[in-house]
Short mmCIF file of C-alpha atoms in Angstrom, two decimals:
data_model
loop_
_atom_site.label_atom_id
_atom_site.label_comp_id
_atom_site.label_asym_id
_atom_site.label_seq_id
_atom_site.Cartn_x
_atom_site.Cartn_y
_atom_site.Cartn_z
CA MET A 1 51.99 39.27 -44.58
CA ALA A 2 49.32 38.80 -47.27
CA ALA A 3 47.41 35.54 -47.37
CA GLN A 4 48.49 33.50 -50.41
CA ALA A 5 46.51 30.76 -52.11
CA ARG A 6 49.49 28.39 -52.14
CA SER A 7 50.14 28.85 -48.42
CA PRO A 8 49.11 26.14 -45.95
CA ILE A 9 46.16 26.16 -43.59
CA GLY A 10 47.23 26.35 -39.94
CA VAL A 11 45.35 24.16 -37.45
CA PHE A 12 46.07 24.03 -33.74
CA ASP A 13 44.98 22.27 -30.60
CA SER A 14 46.21 21.69 -27.07
CA GLY A 15 47.05 18.11 -28.03
CA ILE A 16 45.97 15.53 -30.55
CA GLY A 17 42.18 16.06 -30.58
CA GLY A 18 42.45 18.64 -33.36
CA LEU A 19 43.61 15.85 -35.67
CA THR A 20 39.92 14.98 -36.08
CA VAL A 21 39.59 18.43 -37.72
CA VAL A 22 42.67 17.79 -39.90
CA ARG A 23 41.09 14.51 -40.98
CA THR A 24 37.88 16.15 -42.18
CA LEU A 25 39.87 18.98 -43.84
CA MET A 26 41.91 16.38 -45.79
CA GLU A 27 38.70 14.77 -47.01
CA ARG A 28 36.85 18.02 -47.80
CA LEU A 29 39.83 19.97 -49.26
CA PRO A 30 42.22 17.34 -50.67
CA PHE A 31 44.62 19.82 -52.35
CA GLU A 32 45.34 22.04 -49.37
CA ASP A 33 48.61 21.91 -47.44
CA ILE A 34 48.11 21.78 -43.67
CA ILE A 35 50.38 22.66 -40.75
CA TYR A 36 49.18 21.26 -37.45
CA PHE A 37 50.36 22.36 -34.02
CA GLY A 38 49.59 20.25 -30.93
CA ASP A 39 50.84 21.41 -27.53
CA THR A 40 51.36 17.86 -26.27
CA ALA A 41 53.86 18.89 -23.55
CA ARG A 42 51.20 21.00 -21.81
CA VAL A 43 48.01 19.13 -22.66
CA PRO A 44 45.27 19.03 -21.36
CA TYR A 45 44.21 22.67 -21.34
CA GLY A 46 40.65 21.82 -20.20
CA VAL A 47 41.68 21.79 -16.54
CA LYS A 48 43.90 24.91 -16.58
CA SER A 49 43.09 28.54 -15.69
CA ARG A 50 42.00 31.16 -18.24
CA ASP A 51 45.22 33.19 -17.92
CA THR A 52 47.41 30.19 -18.59
CA ILE A 53 45.33 29.09 -21.58
CA ARG A 54 45.43 32.61 -23.06
CA ALA A 55 49.22 32.83 -22.74
CA PHE A 56 49.72 29.39 -24.34
CA THR A 57 47.30 30.28 -27.16
CA ARG A 58 49.19 33.49 -28.04
CA GLN A 59 52.44 31.54 -28.27
CA ILE A 60 50.98 28.96 -30.68
CA THR A 61 49.25 31.60 -32.82
CA GLU A 62 52.56 33.44 -33.29
CA PHE A 63 54.31 30.18 -34.16
CA LEU A 64 51.85 29.42 -36.98
CA LEU A 65 51.67 33.00 -38.30
CA ALA A 66 55.48 32.95 -38.61
CA ARG A 67 55.02 29.97 -40.98
CA ASP A 68 52.88 32.02 -43.40
CA VAL A 69 49.58 30.21 -43.05
CA LYS A 70 46.70 31.62 -45.12
CA LEU A 71 44.00 30.76 -42.59
CA LEU A 72 44.02 29.76 -38.92
CA ILE A 73 41.70 27.15 -37.43
CA VAL A 74 41.38 26.95 -33.66
CA ALA A 75 40.65 23.22 -33.42
CA CYS A 76 40.48 23.20 -29.63
CA ASN A 77 37.24 24.02 -27.88
CA THR A 78 39.00 25.15 -24.71
CA MET A 79 41.18 27.68 -26.56
CA ALA A 80 38.24 28.82 -28.68
CA ALA A 81 36.17 29.24 -25.51
CA VAL A 82 38.56 31.41 -23.54
CA ALA A 83 41.12 32.86 -25.99
CA ILE A 84 39.51 33.38 -29.41
CA ASP A 85 39.75 37.18 -29.02
CA GLU A 86 43.52 36.85 -28.44
CA VAL A 87 43.89 34.86 -31.67
CA ARG A 88 41.80 37.34 -33.67
CA ALA A 89 43.73 40.31 -32.25
CA LEU A 90 47.09 38.77 -33.22
CA SER A 91 46.12 37.25 -36.55
CA THR A 92 46.76 38.86 -39.94
CA VAL A 93 44.77 36.08 -41.68
CA PRO A 94 41.16 34.86 -41.29
CA VAL A 95 40.42 32.83 -38.14
CA LEU A 96 37.86 30.02 -37.85
CA ASP A 97 37.08 28.05 -34.74
CA VAL A 98 35.22 24.93 -33.68
CA ILE A 99 32.85 26.72 -31.28
CA ASP A 100 31.55 29.20 -33.84
CA ALA A 101 31.22 26.35 -36.37
CA GLY A 102 29.36 24.11 -33.92
CA ALA A 103 27.07 26.90 -32.75
CA ARG A 104 26.08 27.81 -36.33
CA ALA A 105 25.32 24.20 -37.22
CA ALA A 106 23.27 23.69 -34.04
CA VAL A 107 21.16 26.80 -34.64
CA GLU A 108 20.42 25.66 -38.19
CA ILE A 109 19.33 22.18 -37.10
CA THR A 110 17.41 22.64 -33.86
CA ARG A 111 13.67 23.09 -33.52
CA LYS A 112 13.49 22.39 -29.76
CA GLY A 113 16.72 22.87 -27.86
CA VAL A 114 20.45 22.18 -27.96
CA GLY A 115 22.60 20.10 -25.62
CA VAL A 116 26.32 20.85 -25.42
CA ILE A 117 28.95 18.51 -23.96
CA GLY A 118 32.64 19.35 -23.45
CA THR A 119 35.53 19.69 -21.00
CA PRO A 120 34.92 21.52 -17.69
CA THR A 121 36.68 24.69 -18.89
CA THR A 122 34.71 24.84 -22.15
CA ILE A 123 31.41 24.28 -20.38
CA ASN A 124 32.16 26.71 -17.56
CA SER A 125 33.17 29.38 -20.06
CA ASN A 126 29.58 29.27 -21.37
CA ALA A 127 31.03 30.01 -24.82
CA TYR A 128 28.65 27.72 -26.74
CA ALA A 129 25.55 29.22 -25.12
CA ARG A 130 26.86 32.73 -25.85
CA SER A 131 27.62 31.87 -29.50
CA ILE A 132 24.26 30.15 -29.99
CA HIS A 133 22.33 32.99 -28.36
CA ALA A 134 24.19 35.57 -30.46
CA LEU A 135 22.76 33.77 -33.51
CA ASN A 136 19.29 33.09 -32.07
CA PRO A 137 18.37 34.19 -28.54
CA ALA A 138 15.29 31.92 -28.52
CA VAL A 139 17.23 28.64 -28.59
CA HIS A 140 17.41 26.81 -25.26
CA VAL A 141 20.87 25.47 -24.42
CA TYR A 142 21.69 22.78 -21.83
CA SER A 143 25.34 22.11 -21.03
CA GLN A 144 27.19 19.26 -19.37
CA ALA A 145 30.89 18.82 -18.61
CA CYS A 146 32.16 15.28 -19.35
CA PRO A 147 35.75 15.18 -18.02
CA LEU A 148 36.14 11.41 -18.40
CA PHE A 149 35.42 11.30 -22.16
CA VAL A 150 38.91 12.51 -23.18
CA PRO A 151 40.79 9.87 -21.15
CA LEU A 152 38.33 7.19 -22.37
CA VAL A 153 39.03 8.13 -26.00
CA GLU A 154 42.80 8.20 -25.42
CA GLU A 155 42.58 4.76 -23.76
CA GLY A 156 40.72 3.55 -26.88
CA TRP A 157 37.67 2.54 -24.81
CA LEU A 158 35.18 3.77 -27.39
CA ASP A 159 32.52 1.08 -27.17
CA ASN A 160 32.82 -0.92 -23.96
CA GLU A 161 30.64 -1.05 -20.85
CA VAL A 162 32.69 1.57 -18.97
CA ALA A 163 32.31 4.05 -21.85
CA ARG A 164 28.59 3.25 -22.14
CA LEU A 165 27.88 3.72 -18.39
CA THR A 166 29.94 6.92 -18.32
CA ALA A 167 28.02 8.34 -21.30
CA ARG A 168 24.67 7.40 -19.70
CA GLU A 169 25.69 9.07 -16.42
CA TYR A 170 26.82 12.31 -18.07
CA LEU A 171 23.94 12.51 -20.54
CA LYS A 172 21.13 11.68 -18.10
CA PRO A 173 20.50 15.34 -17.05
CA VAL A 174 20.85 16.55 -20.65
CA LEU A 175 18.34 14.00 -21.94
CA GLU A 176 15.79 15.09 -19.32
CA GLU A 177 15.66 18.42 -21.16
CA GLN A 178 13.81 18.92 -24.42
CA ILE A 179 16.65 18.75 -26.91
CA ASP A 180 16.85 17.51 -30.51
CA THR A 181 20.51 18.44 -31.15
CA LEU A 182 23.69 17.55 -29.24
CA VAL A 183 26.90 19.48 -29.94
CA LEU A 184 30.12 17.48 -29.43
CA GLY A 185 32.03 20.38 -27.87
CA CYS A 186 35.43 18.68 -27.76
CA THR A 187 37.55 17.45 -30.67
CA HIS A 188 38.06 14.08 -28.96
CA TYR A 189 34.35 13.28 -28.98
CA PRO A 190 33.91 12.41 -32.69
CA LEU A 191 35.55 9.07 -31.88
CA LEU A 192 32.67 8.37 -29.46
CA LYS A 193 29.98 9.22 -32.04
CA PRO A 194 28.55 5.71 -32.55
CA LEU A 195 28.28 5.17 -28.78
CA LEU A 196 26.83 8.62 -28.11
CA GLN A 197 24.26 8.20 -30.89
CA GLU A 198 23.24 4.88 -29.32
CA VAL A 199 22.89 6.46 -25.86
CA VAL A 200 20.91 9.54 -26.97
CA GLY A 201 18.74 7.59 -29.45
CA PRO A 202 17.69 8.38 -33.03
CA GLY A 203 15.64 11.48 -32.11
CA ILE A 204 18.71 13.59 -31.38
CA GLN A 205 21.11 14.78 -34.06
CA LEU A 206 24.82 15.00 -33.18
CA VAL A 207 26.79 18.06 -34.32
CA ASP A 208 30.43 17.20 -35.06
CA SER A 209 32.30 20.50 -35.27
CA ALA A 210 35.20 18.85 -37.09
CA ILE A 211 32.82 18.48 -40.03
CA THR A 212 31.19 21.90 -39.69
CA VAL A 213 34.52 23.76 -39.41
CA ALA A 214 35.78 21.98 -42.55
CA GLU A 215 32.66 23.19 -44.39
CA GLN A 216 33.25 26.74 -43.13
CA THR A 217 36.86 26.54 -44.27
CA ALA A 218 35.80 25.52 -47.79
CA ALA A 219 33.31 28.42 -47.88
CA ALA A 220 35.94 30.90 -46.63
CA LEU A 221 38.46 29.79 -49.29
CA ASP A 222 35.71 30.21 -51.95
CA ARG A 223 34.84 33.68 -50.73
CA LEU A 224 38.45 34.86 -50.46
CA GLY A 225 39.68 33.19 -53.66
CA LEU A 226 42.28 31.32 -51.60
CA HIS A 227 41.87 27.72 -52.79
CA ASN A 228 45.24 26.21 -53.58
CA PRO A 229 45.41 26.11 -57.40
CA GLN A 230 47.93 23.25 -57.37
CA ARG A 231 46.62 19.75 -58.05
CA VAL A 232 49.50 17.80 -56.56
CA ALA A 233 49.65 15.67 -53.42
CA PRO A 234 49.48 18.14 -50.52
CA HIS A 235 52.09 18.48 -47.80
CA TYR A 236 51.12 17.82 -44.20
CA GLN A 237 53.39 18.87 -41.36
CA TYR A 238 52.76 18.18 -37.66
CA TYR A 239 54.48 20.13 -34.89
CA VAL A 240 54.16 18.96 -31.30
CA THR A 241 55.83 20.11 -28.08
CA ASP A 242 56.31 16.54 -26.88
CA VAL A 243 56.19 13.05 -28.37
CA PRO A 244 54.69 10.95 -25.59
CA LEU A 245 54.32 7.19 -25.41
CA ARG A 246 51.92 5.72 -27.96
CA PHE A 247 51.61 9.13 -29.67
CA GLN A 248 51.87 7.70 -33.19
CA THR A 249 49.26 5.05 -32.39
CA ILE A 250 46.75 7.42 -30.81
CA GLY A 251 47.43 10.18 -33.36
CA SER A 252 46.86 7.80 -36.27
CA ARG A 253 43.55 6.73 -34.70
CA PHE A 254 42.41 10.38 -34.63
CA LEU A 255 43.75 11.13 -38.10
CA GLY A 256 42.37 7.98 -39.74
CA ARG A 257 45.71 7.48 -41.50
CA GLU A 258 49.38 7.14 -40.61
CA LEU A 259 50.87 10.17 -38.86
CA THR A 260 54.14 11.17 -40.57
CA HIS A 261 56.21 14.42 -40.86
CA LEU A 262 56.14 14.86 -37.11
CA GLU A 263 58.51 17.44 -35.64
CA GLN A 264 59.07 18.29 -31.99
CA VAL A 265 59.24 21.96 -30.97
CA ARG A 266 61.14 22.55 -27.70
CA TRP A 267 59.82 25.52 -25.75
CA MET B 1 73.50 24.95 2.23
CA ALA B 2 73.46 22.73 5.31
CA ALA B 3 70.25 20.95 6.27
CA GLN B 4 68.71 22.55 9.37
CA ALA B 5 66.27 20.95 11.80
CA ARG B 6 63.95 23.98 11.70
CA SER B 7 63.82 24.00 7.90
CA PRO B 8 60.75 22.70 6.07
CA ILE B 9 60.39 19.39 4.27
CA GLY B 10 60.00 19.85 0.50
CA VAL B 11 57.45 17.64 -1.27
CA PHE B 12 56.75 17.77 -4.98
CA ASP B 13 54.49 16.25 -7.58
CA SER B 14 53.38 16.95 -11.13
CA GLY B 15 49.99 18.06 -9.79
CA ILE B 16 47.84 17.45 -6.74
CA GLY B 17 48.32 13.70 -6.20
CA GLY B 18 51.31 14.32 -3.93
CA LEU B 19 48.95 15.94 -1.42
CA THR B 20 48.12 12.38 -0.28
CA VAL B 21 51.78 12.22 0.82
CA VAL B 22 51.53 15.62 2.54
CA ARG B 23 48.44 14.35 4.37
CA THR B 24 50.22 11.32 5.82
CA LEU B 25 53.29 13.46 6.67
CA MET B 26 51.05 15.86 8.63
CA GLU B 27 49.64 12.94 10.59
CA ARG B 28 52.98 11.16 11.14
CA LEU B 29 55.12 14.27 11.77
CA PRO B 30 52.77 16.94 13.16
CA PHE B 31 55.48 19.50 14.03
CA GLU B 32 57.22 19.65 10.66
CA ASP B 33 56.80 22.58 8.26
CA ILE B 34 56.09 21.48 4.71
CA ILE B 35 56.53 23.20 1.36
CA TYR B 36 54.60 21.54 -1.45
CA PHE B 37 55.17 22.13 -5.14
CA GLY B 38 52.58 20.93 -7.70
CA ASP B 39 53.21 21.59 -11.39
CA THR B 40 49.51 22.01 -12.16
CA ALA B 41 50.12 24.01 -15.37
CA ARG B 42 51.91 21.05 -16.95
CA VAL B 43 50.18 18.08 -15.31
CA PRO B 44 49.85 15.19 -16.16
CA TYR B 45 53.44 14.01 -16.57
CA GLY B 46 52.39 10.37 -16.98
CA VAL B 47 51.76 10.80 -20.71
CA LYS B 48 54.88 12.90 -21.49
CA SER B 49 58.30 11.84 -22.79
CA ARG B 50 61.28 11.08 -20.54
CA ASP B 51 63.27 14.13 -21.68
CA THR B 52 60.42 16.50 -20.90
CA ILE B 53 59.80 14.95 -17.48
CA ARG B 54 63.50 15.15 -16.60
CA ALA B 55 63.71 18.84 -17.57
CA PHE B 56 60.58 19.70 -15.54
CA THR B 57 61.88 17.73 -12.55
CA ARG B 58 65.20 19.63 -12.50
CA GLN B 59 63.34 22.93 -12.51
CA ILE B 60 61.16 21.96 -9.52
CA THR B 61 64.09 20.51 -7.56
CA GLU B 62 66.01 23.79 -7.96
CA PHE B 63 62.94 25.78 -6.88
CA LEU B 64 62.61 23.82 -3.60
CA LEU B 65 66.36 23.73 -2.84
CA ALA B 66 66.37 27.53 -3.16
CA ARG B 67 63.81 27.57 -0.33
CA ASP B 68 66.20 25.78 2.05
CA VAL B 69 64.33 22.54 2.54
CA LYS B 70 66.01 19.99 4.82
CA LEU B 71 64.75 16.95 2.94
CA LEU B 72 63.19 16.40 -0.50
CA ILE B 73 60.36 13.96 -1.16
CA VAL B 74 59.58 13.05 -4.75
CA ALA B 75 55.84 12.42 -4.28
CA CYS B 76 55.22 11.64 -7.95
CA ASN B 77 55.74 8.13 -9.24
CA THR B 78 56.35 9.33 -12.78
CA MET B 79 59.16 11.69 -11.74
CA ALA B 80 60.61 9.09 -9.37
CA ALA B 81 60.50 6.53 -12.19
CA VAL B 82 62.33 8.51 -14.84
CA ALA B 83 64.18 11.35 -13.09
CA ILE B 84 65.23 10.29 -9.57
CA ASP B 85 68.93 10.34 -10.60
CA GLU B 86 68.54 13.99 -11.71
CA VAL B 87 67.09 14.91 -8.32
CA ARG B 88 69.84 13.08 -6.42
CA ALA B 89 72.55 14.67 -8.58
CA LEU B 90 71.21 18.19 -7.93
CA SER B 91 70.21 17.83 -4.30
CA THR B 92 72.34 18.97 -1.36
CA VAL B 93 69.87 17.37 1.11
CA PRO B 94 68.56 13.79 1.51
CA VAL B 95 66.08 12.62 -1.13
CA LEU B 96 63.23 10.15 -0.57
CA ASP B 97 60.78 8.95 -3.16
CA VAL B 98 57.53 7.03 -3.41
CA ILE B 99 58.90 4.27 -5.65
CA ASP B 100 61.74 3.31 -3.33
CA ALA B 101 59.33 3.48 -0.36
CA GLY B 102 56.70 1.33 -2.11
CA ALA B 103 59.27 -1.21 -3.29
CA ARG B 104 60.73 -1.63 0.23
CA ALA B 105 57.29 -2.14 1.76
CA ALA B 106 56.26 -4.64 -0.92
CA VAL B 107 59.42 -6.73 -0.47
CA GLU B 108 58.84 -6.86 3.31
CA ILE B 109 55.22 -8.00 2.94
CA THR B 110 55.14 -10.41 0.02
CA ARG B 111 55.48 -14.17 0.24
CA LYS B 112 54.19 -14.95 -3.29
CA GLY B 113 54.42 -12.08 -5.74
CA VAL B 114 53.80 -8.35 -6.13
CA GLY B 115 51.39 -6.55 -8.46
CA VAL B 116 52.12 -2.92 -9.36
CA ILE B 117 49.60 -0.49 -10.85
CA GLY B 118 50.38 3.03 -12.09
CA THR B 119 50.35 5.49 -14.99
CA PRO B 120 51.62 4.31 -18.40
CA THR B 121 54.95 6.14 -18.01
CA THR B 122 55.60 4.71 -14.53
CA ILE B 123 54.74 1.17 -15.63
CA ASN B 124 56.68 1.41 -18.90
CA SER B 125 59.73 2.69 -17.03
CA ASN B 126 59.81 -0.64 -15.15
CA ALA B 127 61.11 1.33 -12.14
CA TYR B 128 59.13 -0.64 -9.52
CA ALA B 129 60.31 -4.00 -10.83
CA ARG B 130 63.91 -2.72 -10.88
CA SER B 131 63.65 -1.36 -7.32
CA ILE B 132 62.01 -4.53 -6.02
CA HIS B 133 64.54 -6.80 -7.75
CA ALA B 134 67.43 -4.74 -6.40
CA LEU B 135 66.13 -5.59 -2.91
CA ASN B 136 65.19 -9.19 -3.65
CA PRO B 137 65.72 -10.69 -7.11
CA ALA B 138 63.47 -13.66 -6.29
CA VAL B 139 60.23 -11.64 -6.01
CA HIS B 140 57.90 -11.94 -8.99
CA VAL B 141 56.48 -8.60 -10.16
CA TYR B 142 53.42 -8.12 -12.42
CA SER B 143 52.67 -4.63 -13.67
CA GLN B 144 49.61 -2.99 -15.17
CA ALA B 145 49.07 0.58 -16.43
CA CYS B 146 45.71 2.07 -15.37
CA PRO B 147 45.44 5.39 -17.25
CA LEU B 148 41.77 5.97 -16.35
CA PHE B 149 42.27 5.86 -12.55
CA VAL B 150 43.65 9.43 -12.30
CA PRO B 151 40.74 11.06 -14.18
CA LEU B 152 38.28 8.92 -12.19
CA VAL B 153 39.77 10.14 -8.90
CA GLU B 154 39.79 13.75 -10.08
CA GLU B 155 36.13 13.42 -11.12
CA GLY B 156 35.39 12.11 -7.62
CA TRP B 157 34.06 8.79 -8.97
CA LEU B 158 35.64 6.70 -6.23
CA ASP B 159 32.94 4.14 -5.63
CA ASN B 160 30.46 3.99 -8.51
CA GLU B 161 29.83 1.34 -11.16
CA VAL B 162 32.14 2.99 -13.71
CA ALA B 163 35.03 2.98 -11.24
CA ARG B 164 34.28 -0.63 -10.23
CA LEU B 165 34.13 -1.92 -13.85
CA THR B 166 37.29 0.00 -14.73
CA ALA B 167 39.13 -1.48 -11.74
CA ARG B 168 37.95 -5.01 -12.61
CA GLU B 169 39.07 -4.57 -16.23
CA TYR B 170 42.54 -3.30 -15.31
CA LEU B 171 43.10 -5.77 -12.45
CA LYS B 172 41.87 -8.89 -14.25
CA PRO B 173 45.31 -9.80 -15.74
CA VAL B 174 47.09 -8.92 -12.46
CA LEU B 175 44.74 -11.12 -10.41
CA GLU B 176 45.40 -14.07 -12.72
CA GLU B 177 48.99 -14.01 -11.43
CA GLN B 178 49.97 -15.35 -8.01
CA ILE B 179 50.21 -12.14 -6.01
CA ASP B 180 49.57 -11.33 -2.35
CA THR B 181 50.61 -7.66 -2.46
CA LEU B 182 49.45 -4.81 -4.71
CA VAL B 183 51.49 -1.57 -4.84
CA LEU B 184 49.47 1.57 -5.55
CA GLY B 185 52.09 3.11 -7.83
CA CYS B 186 50.43 6.51 -8.22
CA THR B 187 49.70 9.10 -5.55
CA HIS B 188 46.10 9.44 -6.77
CA TYR B 189 45.29 5.82 -6.02
CA PRO B 190 45.00 5.99 -2.19
CA LEU B 191 41.59 7.60 -2.75
CA LEU B 192 40.50 4.40 -4.53
CA LYS B 193 41.72 2.14 -1.72
CA PRO B 194 38.32 0.91 -0.46
CA LEU B 195 37.18 0.07 -4.00
CA LEU B 196 40.49 -1.58 -4.95
CA GLN B 197 40.49 -3.67 -1.75
CA GLU B 198 36.95 -4.81 -2.61
CA VAL B 199 37.97 -5.75 -6.18
CA VAL B 200 41.17 -7.63 -5.23
CA GLY B 201 39.60 -9.31 -2.17
CA PRO B 202 40.93 -9.80 1.38
CA GLY B 203 43.82 -12.09 0.34
CA ILE B 204 45.83 -9.25 -1.18
CA GLN B 205 47.45 -6.48 0.85
CA LEU B 206 47.56 -2.98 -0.66
CA VAL B 207 50.77 -0.93 -0.33
CA ASP B 208 50.07 2.80 -0.08
CA SER B 209 53.38 4.55 -0.70
CA ALA B 210 52.07 7.78 0.86
CA ILE B 211 52.15 5.91 4.18
CA THR B 212 55.45 4.13 3.58
CA VAL B 213 57.27 7.31 2.46
CA ALA B 214 56.02 9.13 5.60
CA GLU B 215 57.49 6.30 7.70
CA GLN B 216 60.81 6.55 5.83
CA THR B 217 60.82 10.31 6.39
CA ALA B 218 60.34 9.87 10.14
CA ALA B 219 63.20 7.35 10.19
CA ALA B 220 65.47 9.66 8.16
CA LEU B 221 64.83 12.60 10.51
CA ASP B 222 65.62 10.30 13.48
CA ARG B 223 68.85 9.13 11.88
CA LEU B 224 70.00 12.63 10.85
CA GLY B 225 68.84 14.39 14.02
CA LEU B 226 66.72 16.70 11.88
CA HIS B 227 63.34 16.59 13.67
CA ASN B 228 62.00 20.12 14.13
CA PRO B 229 62.51 20.90 17.86
CA GLN B 230 59.69 23.47 17.86
CA ARG B 231 56.32 22.39 19.27
CA VAL B 232 54.17 25.06 17.64
CA ALA B 233 51.59 24.78 14.88
CA PRO B 234 53.58 24.07 11.71
CA HIS B 235 53.51 26.19 8.59
CA TYR B 236 52.27 24.67 5.35
CA GLN B 237 52.90 26.39 2.03
CA TYR B 238 51.62 25.19 -1.35
CA TYR B 239 53.15 26.38 -4.62
CA VAL B 240 51.43 25.54 -7.89
CA THR B 241 52.06 26.63 -11.47
CA ASP B 242 48.35 27.04 -12.17
CA VAL B 243 45.14 27.27 -10.16
CA PRO B 244 42.60 25.42 -12.29
CA LEU B 245 38.84 25.16 -11.80
CA ARG B 246 37.81 23.22 -8.71
CA PHE B 247 41.45 23.10 -7.54
CA GLN B 248 40.59 23.96 -3.93
CA THR B 249 37.82 21.34 -3.88
CA ILE B 250 39.91 18.55 -5.38
CA GLY B 251 43.02 19.55 -3.43
CA SER B 252 41.13 19.51 -0.13
CA ARG B 253 39.80 16.03 -0.95
CA PHE B 254 43.38 14.77 -1.39
CA LEU B 255 44.66 16.61 1.65
CA GLY B 256 41.80 15.63 3.94
CA ARG B 257 41.59 19.23 5.21
CA GLU B 258 41.15 22.70 3.78
CA LEU B 259 43.88 23.79 1.35
CA THR B 260 45.17 27.27 2.33
CA HIS B 261 48.43 29.25 1.78
CA LEU B 262 48.29 28.57 -1.92
CA GLU B 263 50.63 30.57 -4.15
CA GLN B 264 50.91 30.52 -7.92
CA VAL B 265 54.36 30.41 -9.52
CA ARG B 266 54.44 31.71 -13.09
CA TRP B 267 57.05 30.02 -15.28
#
């Protein structure tokens, strides 16, 4: 199918983290319709094998393409890390992803070295280092898996002593390296930004890929002439594979507004 | 099919936590074969909806019954809390579960009141309080969800300052009540036992349902005449739906020995 300006943007994640990307898209591109897909029945992907993640990613990509999206955003670092080639191979529309967006922003900012934090699967995939080195082989990259950050964010412990000690523990080896830029390599981490900035200090700039991917999306729509010409209130639709306890509460915290138009897909 | 003494015991969980039950079964019943099923591709269940958990539970029960187990142990508090009736309705062999085992032990021990800690779904289901009150309506029960304990255990942070502060935070409201017994309502929690005993102090007895369900299993085999008469090294088989990063390492920590005979089931 041909990409159409009035079609929605498709955004997907393994769960609710990608709603931080939807939030920045709403702010940056206030006239675009958005369809979000969160695989809440099978979340988290960050602890699953590559084969399983690739199979799940194909299924979601096909679901969104069948809904005539004009652009696909992989708003999940784990899927972007291990399955971006699957998405690109299947997709008939342009594909953007949070890893490419974060890597580009980091390379533009850094003068010394880049730290990357994320889930174990993202970090072990080495996808950020590969993306950064493809852009500039001279940049030093130091990576650290932070498996407790996602559950801390979902518990809403964003600024207490447990969150602070956990951040200090995870960031200690990263801060011993010469870095001036820290990439938040997981869509949950923007909610920890104030705490992380406090722990790393003012000398290190945080890269929030929710913001950078929204900028890339705006640039892609410019280039392709695909901005929605309508100036009416946009339509937002959220598909999830499960509606767990407290989903509306947590989702609204990620989205920065009330989460409505939620529909459960049963696979 | 009729239950046979030489058949294996079937144990299942949403992931690897149930291996703490397998471990105590191996110690208590060293001549029994065991088949374990861990739904590692879809773990954790504790944050999913009741309907999803019930559907997944039926699928696993059918898988183990097809392998001619002589007894089924639901080694997952979340499944026991919301889907035990599904298991009992499907099963042609006796069914034991960690909630019933924990509730019976707590009622025997307590003289003042019982605290119960677990995942949000287990606690919200109120299954422990219902089971305890069915045995003795006079026992006071105080419950507390501890969503960060599972990721802490899986990270291996069993005795550091983050784990200690988290335990103090979660247990503060429980300790303000008059309790003398604390039920570890999640199969991950036995690994936190030393820390939890330190936080609650010597006046409170911990109930580890891995131990109590192994005792119930021994009693059931006595009663039904289903002890394996063979005195050879037993066979252990582990089925999982995914083999994530560090699975062998984490699994061996739960099991207290090396995890071998692992087979992946693709659903």
